[in-house]
PDB file of C-alpha atoms in Angstrom:
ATOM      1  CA  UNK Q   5       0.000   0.000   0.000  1.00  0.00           C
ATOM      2  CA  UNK Q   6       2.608   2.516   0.121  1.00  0.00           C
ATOM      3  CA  UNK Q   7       3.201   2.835  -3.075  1.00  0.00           C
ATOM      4  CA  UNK Q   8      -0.515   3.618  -3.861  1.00  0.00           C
ATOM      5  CA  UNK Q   9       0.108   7.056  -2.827  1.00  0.00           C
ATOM      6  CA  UNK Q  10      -3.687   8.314  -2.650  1.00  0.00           C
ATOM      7  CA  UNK Q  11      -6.650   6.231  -2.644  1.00  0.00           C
ATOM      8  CA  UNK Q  12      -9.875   7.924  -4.250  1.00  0.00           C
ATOM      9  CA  UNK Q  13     -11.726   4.854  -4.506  1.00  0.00           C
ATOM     10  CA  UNK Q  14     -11.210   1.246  -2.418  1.00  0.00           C
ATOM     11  CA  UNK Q  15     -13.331  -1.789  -2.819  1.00  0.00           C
ATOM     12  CA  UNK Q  16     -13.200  -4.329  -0.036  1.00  0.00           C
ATOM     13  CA  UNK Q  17     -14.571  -7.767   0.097  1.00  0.00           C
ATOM     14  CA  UNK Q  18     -12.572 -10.697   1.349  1.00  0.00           C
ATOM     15  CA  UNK Q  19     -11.923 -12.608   4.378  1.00  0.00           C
ATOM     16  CA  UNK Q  20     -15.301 -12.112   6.287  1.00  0.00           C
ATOM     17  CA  UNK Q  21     -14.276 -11.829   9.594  1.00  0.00           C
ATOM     18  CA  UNK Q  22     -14.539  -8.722  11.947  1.00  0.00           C
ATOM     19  CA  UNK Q  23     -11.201  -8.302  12.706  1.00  0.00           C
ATOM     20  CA  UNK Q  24      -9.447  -8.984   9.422  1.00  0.00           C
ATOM     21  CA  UNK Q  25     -12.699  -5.954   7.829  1.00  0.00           C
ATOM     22  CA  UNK Q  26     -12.024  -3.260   9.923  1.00  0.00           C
ATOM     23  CA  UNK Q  27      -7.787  -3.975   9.576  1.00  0.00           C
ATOM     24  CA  UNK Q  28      -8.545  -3.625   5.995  1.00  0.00           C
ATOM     25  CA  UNK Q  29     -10.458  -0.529   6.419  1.00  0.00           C
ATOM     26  CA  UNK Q  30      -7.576   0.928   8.637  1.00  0.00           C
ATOM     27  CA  UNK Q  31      -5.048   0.219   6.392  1.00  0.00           C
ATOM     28  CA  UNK Q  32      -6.945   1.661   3.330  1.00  0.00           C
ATOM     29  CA  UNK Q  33      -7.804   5.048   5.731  1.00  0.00           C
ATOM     30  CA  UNK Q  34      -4.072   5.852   5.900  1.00  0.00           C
ATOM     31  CA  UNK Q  35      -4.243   6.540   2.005  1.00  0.00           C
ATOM     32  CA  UNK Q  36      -7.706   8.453   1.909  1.00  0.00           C
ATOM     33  CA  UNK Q  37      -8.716  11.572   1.416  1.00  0.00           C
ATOM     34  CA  UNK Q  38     -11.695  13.846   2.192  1.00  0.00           C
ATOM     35  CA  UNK Q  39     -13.435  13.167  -1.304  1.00  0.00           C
ATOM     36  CA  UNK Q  40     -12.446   9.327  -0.801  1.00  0.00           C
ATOM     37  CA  UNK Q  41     -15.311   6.675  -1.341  1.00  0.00           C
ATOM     38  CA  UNK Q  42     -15.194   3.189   0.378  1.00  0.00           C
ATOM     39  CA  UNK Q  43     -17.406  -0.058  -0.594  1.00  0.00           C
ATOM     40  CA  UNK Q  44     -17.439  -2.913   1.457  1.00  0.00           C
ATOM     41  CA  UNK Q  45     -19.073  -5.614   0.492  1.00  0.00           C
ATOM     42  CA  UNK Q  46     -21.260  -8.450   2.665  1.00  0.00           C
ATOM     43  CA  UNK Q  47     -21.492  -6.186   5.532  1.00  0.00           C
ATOM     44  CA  UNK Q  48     -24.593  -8.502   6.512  1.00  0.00           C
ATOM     45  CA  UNK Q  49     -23.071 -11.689   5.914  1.00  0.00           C
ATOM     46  CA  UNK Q  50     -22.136 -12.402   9.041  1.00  0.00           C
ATOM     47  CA  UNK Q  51     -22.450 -11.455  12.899  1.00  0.00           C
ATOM     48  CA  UNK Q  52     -19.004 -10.368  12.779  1.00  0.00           C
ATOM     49  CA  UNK Q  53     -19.519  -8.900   9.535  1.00  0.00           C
ATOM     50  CA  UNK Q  54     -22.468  -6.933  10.806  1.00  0.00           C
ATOM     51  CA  UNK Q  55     -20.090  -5.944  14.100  1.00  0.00           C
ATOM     52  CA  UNK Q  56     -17.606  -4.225  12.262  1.00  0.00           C
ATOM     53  CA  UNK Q  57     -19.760  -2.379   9.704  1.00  0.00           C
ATOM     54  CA  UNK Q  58     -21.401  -0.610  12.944  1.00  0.00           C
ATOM     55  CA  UNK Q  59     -17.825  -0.294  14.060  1.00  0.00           C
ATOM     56  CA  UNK Q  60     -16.866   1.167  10.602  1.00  0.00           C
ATOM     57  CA  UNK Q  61     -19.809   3.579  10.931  1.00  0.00           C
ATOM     58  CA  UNK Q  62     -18.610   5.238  13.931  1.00  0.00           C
ATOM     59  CA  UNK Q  63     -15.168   5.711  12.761  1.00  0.00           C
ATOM     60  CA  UNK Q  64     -14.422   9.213  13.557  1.00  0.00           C
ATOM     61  CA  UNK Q  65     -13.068  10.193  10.121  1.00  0.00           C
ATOM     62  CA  UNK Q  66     -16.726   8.288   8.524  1.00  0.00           C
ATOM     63  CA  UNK Q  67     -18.601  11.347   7.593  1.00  0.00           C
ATOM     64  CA  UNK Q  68     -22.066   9.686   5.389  1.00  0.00           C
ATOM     65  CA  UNK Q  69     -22.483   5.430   5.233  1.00  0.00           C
ATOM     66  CA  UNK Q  70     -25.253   3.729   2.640  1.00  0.00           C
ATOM     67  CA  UNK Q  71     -26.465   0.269   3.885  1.00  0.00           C
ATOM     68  CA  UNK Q  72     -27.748  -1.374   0.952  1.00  0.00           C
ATOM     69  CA  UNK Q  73     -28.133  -4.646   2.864  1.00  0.00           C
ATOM     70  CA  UNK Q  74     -25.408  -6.536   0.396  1.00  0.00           C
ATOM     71  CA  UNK Q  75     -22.743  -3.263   0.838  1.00  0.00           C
ATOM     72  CA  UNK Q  76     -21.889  -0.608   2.360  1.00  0.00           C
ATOM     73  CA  UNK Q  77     -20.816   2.403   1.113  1.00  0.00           C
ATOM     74  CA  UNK Q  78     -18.678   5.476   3.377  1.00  0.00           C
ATOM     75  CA  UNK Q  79     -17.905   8.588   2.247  1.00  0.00           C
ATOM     76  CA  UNK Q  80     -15.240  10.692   4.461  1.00  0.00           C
ATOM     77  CA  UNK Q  81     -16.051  14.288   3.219  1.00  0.00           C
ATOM     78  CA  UNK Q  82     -15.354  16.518   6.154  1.00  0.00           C
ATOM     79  CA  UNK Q  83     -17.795  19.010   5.280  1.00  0.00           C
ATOM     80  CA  UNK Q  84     -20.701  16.576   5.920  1.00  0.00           C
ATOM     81  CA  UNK Q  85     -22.657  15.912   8.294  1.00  0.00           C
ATOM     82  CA  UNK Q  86     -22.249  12.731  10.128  1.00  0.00           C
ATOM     83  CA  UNK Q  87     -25.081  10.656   8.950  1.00  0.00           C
ATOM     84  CA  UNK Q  88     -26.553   6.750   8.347  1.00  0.00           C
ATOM     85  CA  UNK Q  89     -28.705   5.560   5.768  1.00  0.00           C
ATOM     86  CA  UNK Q  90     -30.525   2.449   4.752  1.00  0.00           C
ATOM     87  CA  UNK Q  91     -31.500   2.000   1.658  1.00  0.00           C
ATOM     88  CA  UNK Q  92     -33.687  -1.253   1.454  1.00  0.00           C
ATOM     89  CA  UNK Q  93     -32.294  -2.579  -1.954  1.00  0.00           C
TER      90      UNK Q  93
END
């Protein structure tokens, strides 16, 4: 990842566990920006799954977050207000 320089867009779907989501998500945040966008995907696939999507949402940098059941989607704009939405889709 250090190479990547900065990250404007980041897709993550993978391992399924808690733990191993949100170290993904940290990692990734190093790179971001404030007009970065973030898709994770099977945020309901799982307890632990579901556990670290809430934990994701409450991030302090985590501005706006879509649930569309299947994904989640965070947006890290500053300027925002924080906010959660679920879109039933």
């Amino acid at each position: 990842m250090s190479r990547a320089g900065r990250i404007d867009f980041a897709y993550i779907d993978g391992n399924h566990r808690k733990e191993s989501t949100i170290g993904y998500f940290e990692q990734i945040l190093k790179y971001c920006h404030g007009e970065s966008v973030i898709v994770l995907d099977d945020i309901n696939w799982s307890p632990g799954m579901m556990e670290a999507w809430q934990q994701i949402q409450q991030h302090d940098q985590v501005r706006v977050c879509l649930d569309l059941f299947r994904m989640g989607i965070v947006f890290l704009e500053p300027k925002l207000q924080k906010q959660n939405f679920t879109i039933f889709y």
